[in-house]
Coordinates of C-alpha atoms and ligand atoms in Angstrom, one line a residue:
X409 CA 37.3 26.3 -34.3
X410 CA 34.7 27.2 -31.2
X411 CA 31.3 25.7 -32.6
X412 CA 27.9 25.3 -30.8
X413 CA 24.7 23.3 -31.9
X414 CA 21.6 25.7 -31.9
X415 CA 18.4 23.7 -30.6
X416 CA 17.8 23.3 -34.3
X417 CA 21.0 21.2 -34.6
X418 CA 22.7 23.8 -36.7
X419 CA 26.5 24.1 -36.5
X420 CA 27.7 27.8 -35.5
X421 CA 31.0 28.9 -36.1
X422 CA 31.6 31.2 -33.8
X423 CA 35.1 32.0 -34.9
X424 CA 34.5 34.4 -37.2
X425 CA 35.7 32.2 -40.5
X426 CA 32.3 32.3 -42.1
X427 CA 32.2 35.9 -42.2
X428 CA 34.7 36.3 -44.4
X429 CA 35.2 35.4 -48.4
X430 CA 37.5 33.3 -50.2
X431 CA 40.1 36.4 -50.0
X432 CA 39.8 36.9 -46.1
X433 CA 37.7 40.0 -46.6
X434 CA 34.8 40.5 -44.4
X435 CA 31.5 39.9 -46.4
X436 CA 29.4 39.7 -43.0
X437 CA 29.7 40.7 -39.7
X438 CA 28.4 38.2 -37.0
X439 CA 31.2 38.5 -34.4
X440 CA 34.3 40.4 -33.5
X441 CA 36.0 37.0 -32.8
X442 CA 38.8 36.9 -35.0
X443 CA 39.3 40.5 -36.2
X444 CA 42.6 41.6 -36.1
X445 CA 43.5 45.0 -34.5
X446 CA 44.0 46.5 -37.7
X447 CA 40.7 45.8 -39.0
X448 CA 39.1 46.8 -35.7
X449 CA 40.8 50.3 -36.1
X450 CA 40.1 50.6 -39.6
X451 CA 36.0 50.2 -38.8
X452 CA 36.6 52.5 -36.0
X453 CA 38.7 55.6 -37.8
X454 CA 36.0 55.1 -40.6
X455 CA 33.2 55.4 -37.9
X456 CA 35.2 58.4 -36.7
X457 CA 35.2 59.6 -40.1
X458 CA 31.2 59.9 -40.0
X459 CA 30.6 61.1 -36.5
X460 CA 29.1 64.4 -36.4
X461 CA 28.1 66.4 -33.1
X462 CA 24.5 66.4 -32.6
X463 CA 23.1 69.9 -34.0
X464 CA 25.7 69.5 -37.0
X465 CA 24.1 68.0 -40.4
X466 CA 24.8 64.4 -40.2
X467 CA 27.5 62.7 -42.4
X468 CA 26.3 61.3 -46.0
X469 CA 27.6 59.9 -49.1
X470 CA 26.7 57.4 -51.5
X471 CA 28.8 54.7 -50.5
X472 CA 25.4 52.3 -50.7
X473 CA 23.8 53.6 -53.7
X474 CA 22.2 51.0 -55.8
X475 CA 21.8 48.8 -52.4
X476 CA 19.2 47.6 -50.8
X477 CA 19.1 47.0 -46.8
X478 CA 16.5 44.9 -45.2
X479 CA 16.2 45.4 -41.2
X480 CA 14.9 42.1 -39.9
X481 CA 14.4 42.5 -35.7
X482 CA 13.0 39.2 -34.6
X483 CA 13.2 40.6 -31.0
X484 CA 12.7 44.2 -30.2
X485 CA 15.1 47.0 -30.7
X486 CA 15.5 51.0 -30.6
X487 CA 18.8 51.9 -30.9
X488 CA 20.1 49.5 -33.2
X489 CA 17.3 49.1 -35.5
X490 CA 17.0 52.9 -36.0
X491 CA 20.6 53.6 -36.3
X492 CA 21.1 50.8 -38.8
X493 CA 18.2 52.3 -40.9
X494 CA 19.7 56.1 -40.6
X495 CA 23.1 54.7 -41.4
X496 CA 22.0 52.8 -44.3
X497 CA 19.8 56.1 -45.9
X498 CA 22.6 58.1 -45.0
X499 CA 24.8 56.3 -47.4
X500 CA 22.1 56.3 -50.2
X501 CA 20.5 52.8 -49.6
X502 CA 16.9 51.9 -50.1
X503 CA 15.8 50.5 -46.8
X504 CA 13.1 48.2 -45.7
X505 CA 12.1 47.3 -42.3
X506 CA 10.2 44.3 -41.7
X507 CA 7.5 44.2 -39.2
X508 CA 7.4 41.1 -37.6
X509 CA 4.8 41.4 -36.2
X510 CA 2.7 41.7 -39.1
X511 CA 4.8 39.7 -41.7
X512 CA 4.2 35.8 -42.9
X513 CA 6.4 34.7 -40.3
X514 CA 3.2 34.8 -37.8
X515 CA 1.7 32.7 -40.4
X516 CA 4.6 30.1 -40.1
X517 CA 6.7 30.9 -42.6
X518 CA 10.4 30.2 -41.6
X519 CA 13.4 32.5 -41.1
X520 CA 15.2 31.1 -44.5
X521 CA 11.9 31.3 -46.6
X522 CA 11.5 34.8 -44.8
X523 CA 15.0 35.8 -46.1
X524 CA 14.9 34.2 -49.7
X525 CA 12.1 36.3 -50.2
X526 CA 13.7 39.6 -49.5
X527 CA 16.9 38.2 -51.2
X528 CA 14.2 37.6 -54.3
X529 CA 13.3 41.6 -54.3
X530 CA 17.0 42.5 -54.4
X531 CA 17.6 43.3 -50.7
X532 CA 21.2 42.6 -50.6
X533 CA 22.3 43.4 -47.1
X534 CA 20.1 41.6 -44.3
X535 CA 20.4 43.1 -40.4
X536 CA 19.4 40.5 -38.1
X537 CA 18.4 40.3 -34.6
X538 CA 17.2 37.0 -33.1
X539 CA 17.2 35.1 -30.0
X540 CA 18.5 32.1 -31.7
X541 CA 22.5 31.4 -31.1
X542 CA 23.6 30.2 -34.4
X543 CA 21.4 31.9 -36.6
X544 CA 23.3 34.5 -38.5
X545 CA 25.9 32.1 -39.2
X546 CA 23.5 29.8 -40.5
X547 CA 21.7 32.1 -42.7
X548 CA 25.1 33.5 -43.8
X549 CA 25.8 29.8 -45.4
X550 CA 22.5 30.0 -47.2
X551 CA 22.1 33.1 -49.0
X552 CA 23.2 34.1 -52.5
X553 CA 26.8 34.5 -52.7
X554 CA 26.6 38.5 -53.2
X555 CA 24.4 39.2 -50.3
X556 CA 25.7 40.2 -46.7
X557 CA 24.4 39.4 -43.3
X558 CA 24.8 41.6 -40.8
X559 CA 24.5 40.5 -37.2
X560 CA 22.3 43.1 -35.1
X561 CA 22.2 41.2 -32.0
X562 CA 22.5 37.4 -31.5
X563 CA 20.9 35.9 -28.1
X564 CA 23.6 36.2 -25.3
X565 CA 26.2 35.5 -27.8
X566 CA 27.4 38.8 -29.8
X567 CA 26.7 42.2 -31.0
X568 CA 29.4 43.4 -33.1
X569 CA 28.1 46.5 -33.7
X570 CA 27.7 47.4 -30.0
X571 CA 31.4 46.4 -29.2
X572 CA 32.5 48.6 -31.8
X573 CA 30.4 51.7 -31.0
X574 CA 31.4 50.8 -27.3
X575 CA 35.3 50.9 -28.4
X576 CA 34.8 54.1 -30.5
X577 CA 33.3 55.5 -27.2
X578 CA 36.3 54.6 -25.2
X579 CA 38.7 55.7 -27.8
X580 CA 37.3 59.1 -27.9
X581 CA 37.5 59.6 -24.4
X582 CA 40.8 57.9 -23.7
X583 CA 43.5 57.5 -26.5
X584 CA 45.8 55.1 -24.9
X585 CA 44.0 51.7 -24.2
X586 CA 47.1 50.0 -22.8
X587 CA 46.8 52.1 -19.7
X588 CA 42.8 51.4 -19.1
X589 CA 41.3 49.9 -16.6
X590 CA 37.5 49.1 -17.8
X591 CA 34.5 47.5 -15.7
X592 CA 32.0 45.7 -17.4
X593 CA 29.6 45.3 -14.1
X594 CA 25.8 43.8 -14.2
X595 CA 24.3 40.8 -15.6
X596 CA 27.3 39.4 -18.1
X597 CA 26.4 36.0 -18.0
X598 CA 23.1 36.9 -20.5
X599 CA 24.6 39.6 -22.3
X600 CA 25.9 40.1 -25.9
X601 CA 26.9 43.4 -25.3
X602 CA 29.7 42.5 -22.9
X603 CA 30.8 39.5 -25.2
X604 CA 31.1 41.6 -28.0
X605 CA 32.7 44.4 -25.7
X606 CA 35.3 42.1 -24.8
X607 CA 36.2 40.7 -27.6
X608 CA 36.9 44.3 -29.1
X609 CA 38.4 45.4 -25.9
X610 CA 41.1 42.5 -25.8
X611 CA 41.7 42.8 -29.5
X612 CA 42.5 46.4 -29.2
X613 CA 44.8 46.0 -26.0
X614 CA 43.1 47.1 -23.1
X615 CA 45.2 46.9 -20.1
X616 CA 42.5 45.7 -17.6
X617 CA 39.1 44.2 -18.4
X618 CA 37.3 43.3 -14.8
X619 CA 33.7 41.7 -15.0
X620 CA 31.6 42.3 -11.6
X621 CA 28.1 40.5 -11.3
X622 CA 26.3 38.8 -8.9
X623 CA 26.9 35.1 -8.4
X624 CA 24.0 34.4 -10.2
X625 CA 24.7 36.5 -13.3
X626 CA 28.5 35.4 -13.8
X627 CA 29.5 33.6 -17.2
X628 CA 30.7 30.2 -16.9
X629 CA 34.8 29.6 -16.2
X630 CA 36.2 29.5 -19.6
X631 CA 34.8 32.5 -20.8
X632 CA 36.0 36.1 -20.7
X633 CA 39.6 34.9 -20.5
X634 CA 42.0 37.2 -18.9
X635 CA 39.1 39.7 -17.6
X636 CA 39.5 39.7 -13.5
X637 CA 36.2 38.5 -11.9
X638 CA 34.5 40.6 -8.8
X639 CA 31.3 39.3 -7.1
X640 CA 32.1 42.6 -4.9
X641 CA 30.9 45.6 -6.8
X642 CA 32.8 48.2 -4.6
X643 CA 36.0 46.5 -4.9
X644 CA 35.3 46.3 -8.7
X645 CA 35.1 49.8 -9.1
X646 CA 38.3 51.0 -7.1
X647 CA 40.1 52.7 -9.6
X648 CA 38.6 52.2 -12.9
X649 CA 38.9 54.1 -15.7
X650 CA 35.4 53.0 -17.4
X651 CA 32.5 51.6 -16.3
X652 CA 30.1 49.7 -18.4
X653 CA 26.9 49.1 -16.7
X654 CA 24.5 46.5 -17.9
X655 CA 20.7 45.7 -17.7
X656 CA 19.5 42.5 -16.2
X657 CA 18.3 40.4 -19.3
X658 CA 15.2 39.1 -17.7
X659 CA 14.3 37.9 -21.1
X660 CA 17.1 35.2 -21.3
X661 CA 16.7 34.3 -17.4
X662 CA 14.8 31.3 -16.6
X663 CA 16.2 29.6 -13.6
X664 CA 18.5 32.1 -12.0
X665 CA 17.4 34.0 -8.9
X666 CA 17.6 37.6 -9.4
X667 CA 17.1 40.1 -6.5
X668 CA 14.0 42.7 -6.5
X669 CA 15.0 45.9 -8.3
X670 CA 15.4 47.9 -4.9
X671 CA 17.9 45.3 -3.3
X672 CA 19.9 44.8 -6.6
X673 CA 20.3 48.9 -7.2
X674 CA 21.4 48.7 -3.1
X675 CA 24.0 45.9 -3.7
X676 CA 25.1 46.4 -7.2
X677 CA 23.9 49.8 -8.8
X678 CA 26.0 52.0 -10.2
X679 CA 25.6 55.1 -8.1
X680 CA 27.3 58.9 -7.4
X681 CA 28.6 57.0 -3.9
X682 CA 30.3 54.2 -5.5
X683 CA 31.6 56.4 -8.5
X684 CA 34.0 58.0 -5.7
X685 CA 36.0 54.9 -5.5
X686 CA 36.7 54.9 -9.4
X687 CA 39.5 57.2 -11.1
X688 CA 38.8 61.1 -10.9
X689 CA 38.2 61.0 -14.7
X690 CA 35.9 58.1 -14.7
X691 CA 33.5 57.6 -17.5
X692 CA 30.4 55.9 -17.4
X693 CA 28.6 53.9 -20.2
X694 CA 25.3 51.7 -21.0
X695 CA 24.4 50.1 -24.1
X696 CA 20.5 51.0 -23.2
X697 CA 18.2 50.6 -22.6
X698 CA 18.3 51.5 -19.2
X699 CA 16.8 50.6 -16.1
X700 CA 16.9 53.6 -14.2
X701 CA 17.6 53.2 -10.7
X702 CA 18.2 49.6 -10.8
X703 CA 21.6 48.6 -12.5
X704 CA 22.6 52.5 -13.0
X705 CA 21.0 55.5 -10.7
X706 CA 20.0 58.4 -12.6
X707 CA 21.8 61.0 -11.6
X708 CA 24.9 59.1 -13.0
X709 CA 23.2 58.2 -16.2
X710 CA 22.5 62.1 -17.0
X711 CA 25.7 63.3 -14.9
X712 CA 28.9 64.8 -16.4
X713 CA 30.4 61.4 -16.7
X714 CA 27.8 59.7 -18.6
X715 CA 28.7 58.8 -22.2
X716 CA 25.4 57.5 -23.1
X717 CA 24.4 60.0 -25.3
X718 CA 27.5 59.8 -27.3
X719 CA 27.3 56.0 -27.6
X720 CA 23.8 56.2 -29.2
X721 CA 25.4 58.9 -31.8
X722 CA 28.8 56.9 -32.5
X723 CA 26.3 54.2 -32.9
X724 CA 25.2 55.4 -36.4
X725 CA 28.5 56.3 -37.4
X726 CA 29.5 52.8 -36.7
X727 CA 26.9 51.3 -38.6
X728 CA 28.0 53.4 -41.4
X729 CA 31.2 52.3 -41.3
X730 CA 30.6 48.6 -41.3
X731 CA 28.0 49.0 -44.2
X732 CA 30.6 50.9 -46.0
X733 CA 33.2 48.6 -45.6
X734 CA 31.0 45.3 -46.5
X735 CA 29.9 46.9 -49.5
X736 CA 33.4 48.1 -50.5
X737 CA 34.5 44.6 -49.9
X738 CA 31.8 43.1 -52.0
X739 CA 32.6 45.4 -55.0
X740 CA 36.4 44.0 -54.8
X741 CA 35.4 40.6 -55.2
X742 CA 33.1 41.6 -58.2
X743 CA 36.2 42.9 -60.2
X744 CA 38.1 39.8 -60.2
Ligands
LIG1796 N1 21.9 48.9 -27.0 C1 20.8 47.7 -27.9 O1 21.1 46.8 -28.7 O2 19.6 48.9 -27.8 P1 18.4 48.5 -28.3 O3 18.0 47.0 -27.8 O4 17.5 49.4 -28.3 O5 18.8 48.2 -30.2

């Protein structure tokens, strides 16, 4: 079992066992580690069912009727927080968004006391983002048996719904994963997006996964098993079918040397010129938020190969699929 100790001394299970109930069903979603290919495909199939083109009416049903979803984002977010809220509302749930800046957290209340307070108000699905590694697993151990914890971004470690929406976006564009060469480029070391994408794509049988980063932004050896590592972006991009560009996570970097933005763009940015080295049908992705003309050129982000807006659309559908699946599993447990 892979474990780590948070600064608070909490042991966090990164193998994914904590997120399952005694029957092995997903009760929480904390990591994509340990999910089988069938489980991933079932979530992606359900997400696809919920996808609608922008301009059409969004999908709706009552899978979450009677449930209350609380969004607790201790780090900033636009896409993940709003899409969890829309997903929950479109499935018939009540939704509360805790504004951390005006919550009693600023008076010294602990995360756990905040969680217990929401639980006492019948919030039964808690969506959490935090900079503390291990916090979602720790909270999952403390909450009442009917409460579900959904990880909406955990330090540099895990962003499972982002991994799912990235996999869905690739699947919509290219069906045979075994033939694909995927490049994740940028600040891999500090990226929970890269880790969750790697977990999803390796389980789904991606043909070849490459990671490319400047030396200071490369993850330690031992992580990203079987990924091919590049320090030269021009070599990394050669022949790839999918490029996932990543923002430099300045908020997580303490000691590394980061080049200035213009130098980074020149030496590592995804530009139209560099795209000519990739497969002619390459698609380009970015989880957002983007730093335009730093890790990705604006003309690429807004160009015909870009799937960035489709990723955002898929994010709502994926979060609907996760919410519906988790609630269905809790209901199945209650029937026994
Ligand atoms: N991709 C992502 O997590 O974006 P937000 O930080 O806006 O939620």
